[in-house]
Amino acid sequence: MAGEKAEGVGLPLCPRCNAPYLGIHKKEVNGRTYLYAYHGKQGKKPVYCYLGPADSYVHVESVLPLDLKSLEDVNLLAVAFNAVSLYAVRVRRSGSEEKKEAALKLKHLAEDILKIAEDLAR
Ligand SMILES: [Zn+2]
């Protein structure tokens, strides 16, 4: 499953081509903002995949694999990891105060996850 691949390389997956992407780029055209997944450079040319208009719907799509047939096929851990990766991509563009706050939220989340893991290992 594509989500497992993303977890392995530690990058979120592009919903268009299923390859991991390095970041999300925003482009403004006629006052509307559009999102593109950035895949790095091929020679000198940057490679982008068009994701869609910058609304919350797109972000949900970026986190969930599009090729799933039912909810049972979803790798929940990969989804969780991709969601956190995407969160980090978005927070990286904000101010230092917001970044500090986001880092604290992630640490608390990590502690909660660790508690669940320790409980399962018992
Ligand atoms: Zn892509």
XYZ file of N, CA, C and O and ligand atoms in Angstrom:
489
model
N 0.841 -1.207 0.000
C 0.000 0.000 0.000
C 0.866 1.242 0.000
O 1.913 1.305 0.619
N 0.384 2.260 -0.683
C 1.154 3.480 -0.871
C 1.489 4.152 0.460
O 2.573 4.697 0.626
N 0.560 4.100 1.393
C 0.771 4.753 2.677
C 1.964 4.206 3.436
O 2.681 4.936 4.098
N 2.199 2.912 3.289
C 3.340 2.297 3.955
C 4.652 2.830 3.406
O 5.610 3.020 4.135
N 4.653 3.062 2.105
C 5.833 3.612 1.453
C 6.154 4.990 2.042
O 7.301 5.287 2.351
N 5.090 5.777 2.222
C 5.280 7.129 2.750
C 5.845 7.087 4.158
O 6.723 7.865 4.509
N 5.346 6.141 4.950
C 5.813 6.015 6.313
C 7.299 5.673 6.326
O 8.062 6.194 7.113
N 7.698 4.785 5.397
C 9.084 4.342 5.326
C 10.052 5.463 5.019
O 11.115 5.541 5.628
N 9.692 6.330 4.092
C 10.607 7.403 3.718
C 10.391 8.661 4.557
O 11.170 9.590 4.471
N 9.349 8.672 5.380
C 9.120 9.805 6.266
C 8.606 11.042 5.575
O 8.778 12.136 6.072
N 8.000 10.899 4.414
C 7.433 12.049 3.709
C 5.975 11.773 3.372
O 5.599 10.623 3.149
N 5.153 12.820 3.335
C 3.750 12.598 2.938
C 3.650 12.212 1.469
O 4.542 12.500 0.685
N 2.554 11.553 1.125
C 2.365 11.059 -0.239
C 1.548 12.009 -1.089
O 0.556 12.568 -0.636
N 1.926 12.143 -2.338
C 1.176 12.950 -3.295
C -0.070 12.185 -3.727
O 0.030 11.048 -4.181
N -1.257 12.773 -3.585
C -2.483 12.063 -3.975
C -2.613 11.902 -5.498
O -3.414 11.110 -5.963
N -1.834 12.641 -6.255
C -1.905 12.560 -7.726
C -1.062 11.399 -8.259
O -1.528 10.598 -9.057
N 0.204 11.341 -7.858
C 1.110 10.354 -8.453
C 1.587 9.323 -7.435
O 2.339 8.418 -7.795
N 1.170 9.452 -6.177
C 1.502 8.481 -5.133
C 2.967 8.507 -4.701
O 3.376 7.679 -3.901
N 3.755 9.430 -5.239
C 5.152 9.534 -4.832
C 5.256 10.472 -3.623
O 4.424 11.361 -3.463
N 6.257 10.267 -2.758
C 6.427 11.206 -1.644
C 6.761 12.602 -2.177
O 7.393 12.725 -3.208
N 6.295 13.630 -1.490
C 6.654 14.985 -1.910
C 7.374 15.715 -0.803
O 7.285 15.360 0.363
N 8.136 16.751 -1.181
C 8.992 17.454 -0.235
C 8.289 18.620 0.436
O 8.666 19.038 1.520
N 7.271 19.155 -0.219
C 6.581 20.306 0.348
C 5.395 20.684 -0.499
O 5.213 20.152 -1.591
N 4.578 21.595 0.035
C 3.430 22.078 -0.717
C 3.682 23.523 -1.119
O 4.052 24.344 -0.285
N 3.541 23.783 -2.407
C 3.720 25.145 -2.901
C 2.367 25.770 -3.208
O 1.466 25.097 -3.689
N 2.260 27.063 -2.911
C 1.027 27.791 -3.202
C 1.274 28.723 -4.366
O 2.313 29.376 -4.434
N 0.329 28.774 -5.286
C 0.407 29.738 -6.367
C -0.904 30.514 -6.420
O -1.979 29.923 -6.331
N -0.768 31.837 -6.558
C -1.968 32.650 -6.666
C -2.230 33.044 -8.101
O -1.349 33.572 -8.789
N -3.431 32.719 -8.559
C -3.847 33.098 -9.909
C -5.198 33.786 -9.807
O -6.159 33.195 -9.302
N -5.257 35.041 -10.253
C -6.499 35.830 -10.220
C -7.160 35.834 -8.839
O -8.376 35.661 -8.727
N -6.330 35.980 -7.794
C -6.869 36.099 -6.439
C -7.232 34.781 -5.774
O -7.636 34.764 -4.627
N -7.087 33.659 -6.490
C -7.355 32.349 -5.876
C -6.035 31.624 -5.648
O -5.090 31.757 -6.428
N -5.974 30.867 -4.554
C -4.748 30.148 -4.232
C -4.885 28.675 -4.597
O -5.895 28.043 -4.283
N -3.872 28.152 -5.287
C -3.864 26.751 -5.707
C -2.651 26.050 -5.110
O -1.600 26.660 -4.947
N -2.839 24.782 -4.761
C -1.764 24.025 -4.126
C -1.115 23.048 -5.098
O -1.793 22.419 -5.915
N 0.201 22.944 -4.972
C 0.977 22.001 -5.773
C 1.902 21.205 -4.858
O 2.487 21.769 -3.935
N 2.019 19.908 -5.109
C 2.995 19.095 -4.391
C 4.332 19.236 -5.105
O 4.410 19.105 -6.326
N 5.377 19.512 -4.345
C 6.711 19.695 -4.924
C 7.523 18.410 -4.764
O 7.722 17.931 -3.654
N 7.980 17.859 -5.882
C 8.693 16.575 -5.874
C 10.198 16.720 -6.028
O 10.888 15.746 -6.281
N 10.720 17.927 -5.919
C 12.146 18.119 -6.139
C 12.420 18.422 -7.606
O 11.498 18.660 -8.373
N 13.711 18.409 -7.968
C 14.071 18.808 -9.333
C 14.444 17.617 -10.186
O 15.058 16.661 -9.727
N 14.029 17.722 -11.459
C 14.424 16.728 -12.453
C 15.330 17.474 -13.421
O 14.864 18.235 -14.258
N 16.634 17.306 -13.272
C 17.571 18.166 -13.973
C 17.492 19.541 -13.341
O 17.704 19.682 -12.144
N 17.150 20.556 -14.141
C 17.005 21.900 -13.581
C 15.545 22.278 -13.377
O 15.242 23.335 -12.845
N 14.655 21.410 -13.834
C 13.229 21.723 -13.821
C 12.561 21.197 -12.554
O 12.621 19.996 -12.264
N 11.907 22.083 -11.775
C 11.169 21.595 -10.598
C 9.932 20.804 -11.024
O 9.301 21.129 -12.015
N 9.663 19.735 -10.292
C 8.524 18.873 -10.632
C 7.393 19.118 -9.634
O 7.567 18.955 -8.423
N 6.241 19.520 -10.168
C 5.064 19.775 -9.344
C 3.891 18.914 -9.788
O 3.782 18.578 -10.960
N 3.017 18.569 -8.845
C 1.726 17.990 -9.185
C 0.644 18.938 -8.680
O 0.704 19.398 -7.542
N -0.316 19.221 -9.533
C -1.413 20.083 -9.129
C -2.329 19.337 -8.162
O -2.750 18.214 -8.425
N -2.624 19.949 -7.008
C -3.473 19.290 -6.011
C -4.893 19.827 -6.008
O -5.838 19.092 -5.777
N -5.033 21.133 -6.256
C -6.368 21.725 -6.249
C -6.380 23.057 -5.542
O -5.351 23.531 -5.087
N -7.564 23.678 -5.442
C -7.676 24.948 -4.734
C -7.326 24.770 -3.258
O -7.528 23.693 -2.697
N -6.791 25.815 -2.638
C -6.333 25.733 -1.254
C -7.502 25.792 -0.279
O -7.736 26.790 0.375
N -8.252 24.718 -0.170
C -9.281 24.636 0.868
C -9.058 23.358 1.658
O -8.225 22.545 1.311
N -9.815 23.176 2.719
C -9.537 22.073 3.644
C -9.748 20.708 2.992
O -9.138 19.726 3.382
N -10.611 20.643 1.999
C -10.886 19.388 1.299
C -9.614 18.776 0.714
O -9.374 17.588 0.823
N -8.784 19.622 0.150
C -7.535 19.159 -0.447
C -6.623 18.528 0.608
O -6.002 17.507 0.374
N -6.583 19.157 1.796
C -5.692 18.643 2.836
C -6.112 17.253 3.293
O -5.276 16.403 3.536
N -7.395 17.025 3.389
C -7.886 15.707 3.776
C -7.489 14.684 2.713
O -7.024 13.600 3.017
N -7.625 15.060 1.449
C -7.247 14.175 0.358
C -5.761 13.842 0.376
O -5.363 12.745 0.003
N -4.935 14.817 0.777
C -3.501 14.594 0.792
C -3.112 13.598 1.866
O -2.078 12.960 1.777
N -3.919 13.494 2.899
C -3.597 12.638 4.031
C -4.092 11.216 3.794
O -3.426 10.245 4.101
N -5.270 11.102 3.213
C -5.838 9.779 2.963
C -5.458 9.293 1.569
O -5.554 10.041 0.614
N -5.030 8.034 1.456
C -4.747 7.502 0.123
C -6.018 7.418 -0.713
O -7.060 7.006 -0.220
N -5.941 7.855 -1.985
C -7.136 7.958 -2.810
C -7.590 6.624 -3.402
O -8.724 6.478 -3.816
N -6.667 5.658 -3.449
C -6.983 4.421 -4.140
C -7.619 3.373 -3.222
O -7.784 2.232 -3.595
N -7.981 3.771 -2.003
C -8.538 2.792 -1.077
C -9.933 2.364 -1.509
O -10.706 3.144 -2.053
N -10.250 1.096 -1.292
C -11.540 0.565 -1.691
C -12.550 0.639 -0.553
O -13.727 0.855 -0.750
N -12.086 0.464 0.656
C -12.954 0.620 1.817
C -12.112 1.096 2.988
O -10.886 1.089 2.922
N -12.786 1.498 4.039
C -12.077 2.014 5.205
C -11.180 0.942 5.832
O -10.182 1.254 6.474
N -11.509 -0.342 5.616
C -10.714 -1.438 6.158
C -9.329 -1.503 5.506
O -8.396 -2.037 6.081
N -9.241 -0.986 4.275
C -7.966 -1.023 3.559
C -7.013 0.071 4.024
O -5.853 0.087 3.640
N -7.522 1.003 4.818
C -6.695 2.138 5.217
C -5.659 1.709 6.251
O -5.984 1.061 7.241
N -4.402 2.041 5.974
C -3.350 1.863 6.963
C -3.413 3.067 7.908
O -2.926 4.141 7.595
N -4.044 2.854 9.053
C -4.309 3.978 9.960
C -3.022 4.618 10.471
O -2.961 5.827 10.666
N -2.002 3.810 10.679
C -0.740 4.376 11.161
C -0.100 5.259 10.099
O 0.446 6.323 10.413
N -0.172 4.824 8.836
C 0.380 5.632 7.744
C -0.396 6.936 7.602
O 0.190 7.991 7.377
N -1.719 6.853 7.770
C -2.548 8.059 7.696
C -2.162 9.028 8.809
O -1.991 10.223 8.581
N -1.984 8.472 10.024
C -1.596 9.310 11.164
C -0.240 9.963 10.908
O -0.055 11.164 11.131
N 0.694 9.161 10.391
C 2.028 9.695 10.114
C 1.982 10.766 9.026
O 2.592 11.824 9.155
N 1.246 10.483 7.960
C 1.132 11.453 6.860
C 0.464 12.737 7.331
O 0.835 13.829 6.903
N -0.526 12.600 8.216
C -1.209 13.785 8.744
C -0.229 14.654 9.526
O -0.201 15.878 9.363
N 0.604 14.010 10.345
C 1.583 14.763 11.133
C 2.622 15.410 10.217
O 3.005 16.571 10.410
N 3.051 14.678 9.180
C 4.015 15.235 8.217
C 3.443 16.459 7.517
O 4.118 17.477 7.368
N 2.192 16.348 7.108
C 1.532 17.447 6.420
C 1.359 18.643 7.355
O 1.551 19.795 6.962
N 1.020 18.358 8.611
C 0.894 19.393 9.633
C 2.217 20.154 9.760
O 2.244 21.385 9.780
N 3.324 19.399 9.796
C 4.650 20.020 9.926
C 4.983 20.870 8.702
O 5.540 21.965 8.836
N 4.625 20.379 7.516
C 4.865 21.138 6.282
C 4.151 22.482 6.353
O 4.703 23.524 6.018
N 2.913 22.450 6.846
C 2.124 23.685 6.899
C 2.612 24.629 7.986
O 2.681 25.839 7.779
N 2.976 24.067 9.153
C 3.398 24.907 10.276
C 4.750 25.565 9.997
O 5.023 26.676 10.439
N 5.599 24.873 9.202
C 6.929 25.384 8.900
C 6.884 26.771 8.270
O 7.843 27.529 8.350
N 5.789 27.117 7.649
C 5.653 28.424 6.998
C 5.150 29.529 7.927
O 5.082 30.672 7.530
N 4.785 29.173 9.148
C 4.223 30.194 10.042
C 5.307 30.808 10.926
O 6.482 30.451 10.839
N 4.894 31.719 11.787
C 5.815 32.445 12.654
C 6.397 31.553 13.742
O 5.927 30.448 13.982
N 7.470 32.063 14.405
C 8.197 31.237 15.375
C 7.323 30.884 16.582
O 7.473 29.811 17.167
N 6.416 31.800 16.941
C 5.531 31.534 18.083
C 4.593 30.360 17.781
O 4.413 29.462 18.601
N 4.032 30.368 16.567
C 3.141 29.276 16.145
C 3.903 27.964 16.016
O 3.377 26.898 16.315
N 5.137 28.048 15.555
C 5.954 26.837 15.411
C 6.240 26.216 16.772
O 6.194 25.002 16.930
N 6.551 27.073 17.772
C 6.821 26.580 19.130
C 5.589 25.876 19.688
O 5.683 24.823 20.317
N 4.440 26.503 19.473
C 3.176 25.947 19.946
C 2.887 24.600 19.272
O 2.481 23.638 19.925
N 3.145 24.538 17.968
C 2.926 23.297 17.215
C 3.873 22.199 17.691
O 3.475 21.035 17.805
N 5.112 22.572 17.983
C 6.099 21.596 18.468
C 5.645 20.993 19.791
O 5.772 19.786 20.029
N 5.080 21.853 20.662
C 4.585 21.389 21.962
C 3.407 20.427 21.781
O 3.339 19.379 22.431
N 2.510 20.768 20.850
C 1.357 19.904 20.568
C 1.828 18.540 20.071
O 1.278 17.497 20.444
N 2.837 18.545 19.198
C 3.363 17.286 18.658
C 4.010 16.446 19.752
O 3.875 15.226 19.776
N 4.717 17.111 20.685
C 5.346 16.376 21.795
C 4.295 15.716 22.680
O 4.458 14.574 23.107
N 3.216 16.448 22.962
C 2.131 15.877 23.772
C 1.488 14.696 23.066
O 1.198 13.677 23.683
N 1.287 14.851 21.747
C 0.719 13.768 20.949
C 1.637 12.546 20.977
O 1.182 11.407 21.158
N 2.945 12.788 20.845
C 3.921 11.697 20.867
C 3.894 10.975 22.220
O 3.987 9.745 22.277
N 3.743 11.735 23.299
C 3.682 11.128 24.638
C 2.434 10.256 24.783
O 2.500 9.171 25.360
N 1.310 10.753 24.246
C 0.065 9.976 24.291
C 0.209 8.677 23.499
O -0.253 7.620 23.933
N 0.854 8.776 22.332
C 1.054 7.594 21.487
C 1.978 6.602 22.202
O 1.746 5.388 22.180
N 3.013 7.121 22.853
C 3.943 6.274 23.602
C 3.219 5.512 24.713
O 3.487 4.323 24.948
N 2.280 6.187 25.387
C 1.500 5.536 26.453
C 0.694 4.370 25.886
O 0.615 3.298 26.496
N 0.089 4.586 24.728
C -0.691 3.520 24.079
C 0.223 2.351 23.722
O -0.116 1.182 23.948
N 1.400 2.657 23.179
C 2.360 1.625 22.784
C 2.825 0.820 24.001
O 2.903 -0.419 23.963
N 3.141 1.515 25.104
C 3.591 0.847 26.325
C 2.489 -0.032 26.901
O 2.758 -1.130 27.404
N 1.254 0.451 26.810
C 0.117 -0.323 27.288
C -0.045 -1.592 26.469
O -0.336 -2.664 27.008
N 0.139 -1.506 25.161
C 0.010 -2.675 24.270
C 1.133 -3.680 24.503
O 0.925 -4.888 24.356
N 2.297 -3.192 24.863
C 3.462 -4.061 25.040
C 3.396 -4.858 26.335
O 4.114 -5.828 26.526
N 2.529 -4.477 27.254
C 2.409 -5.127 28.549
C 1.831 -6.538 28.449
O 0.976 -6.795 27.629
Zn 2.810 13.998 -7.518
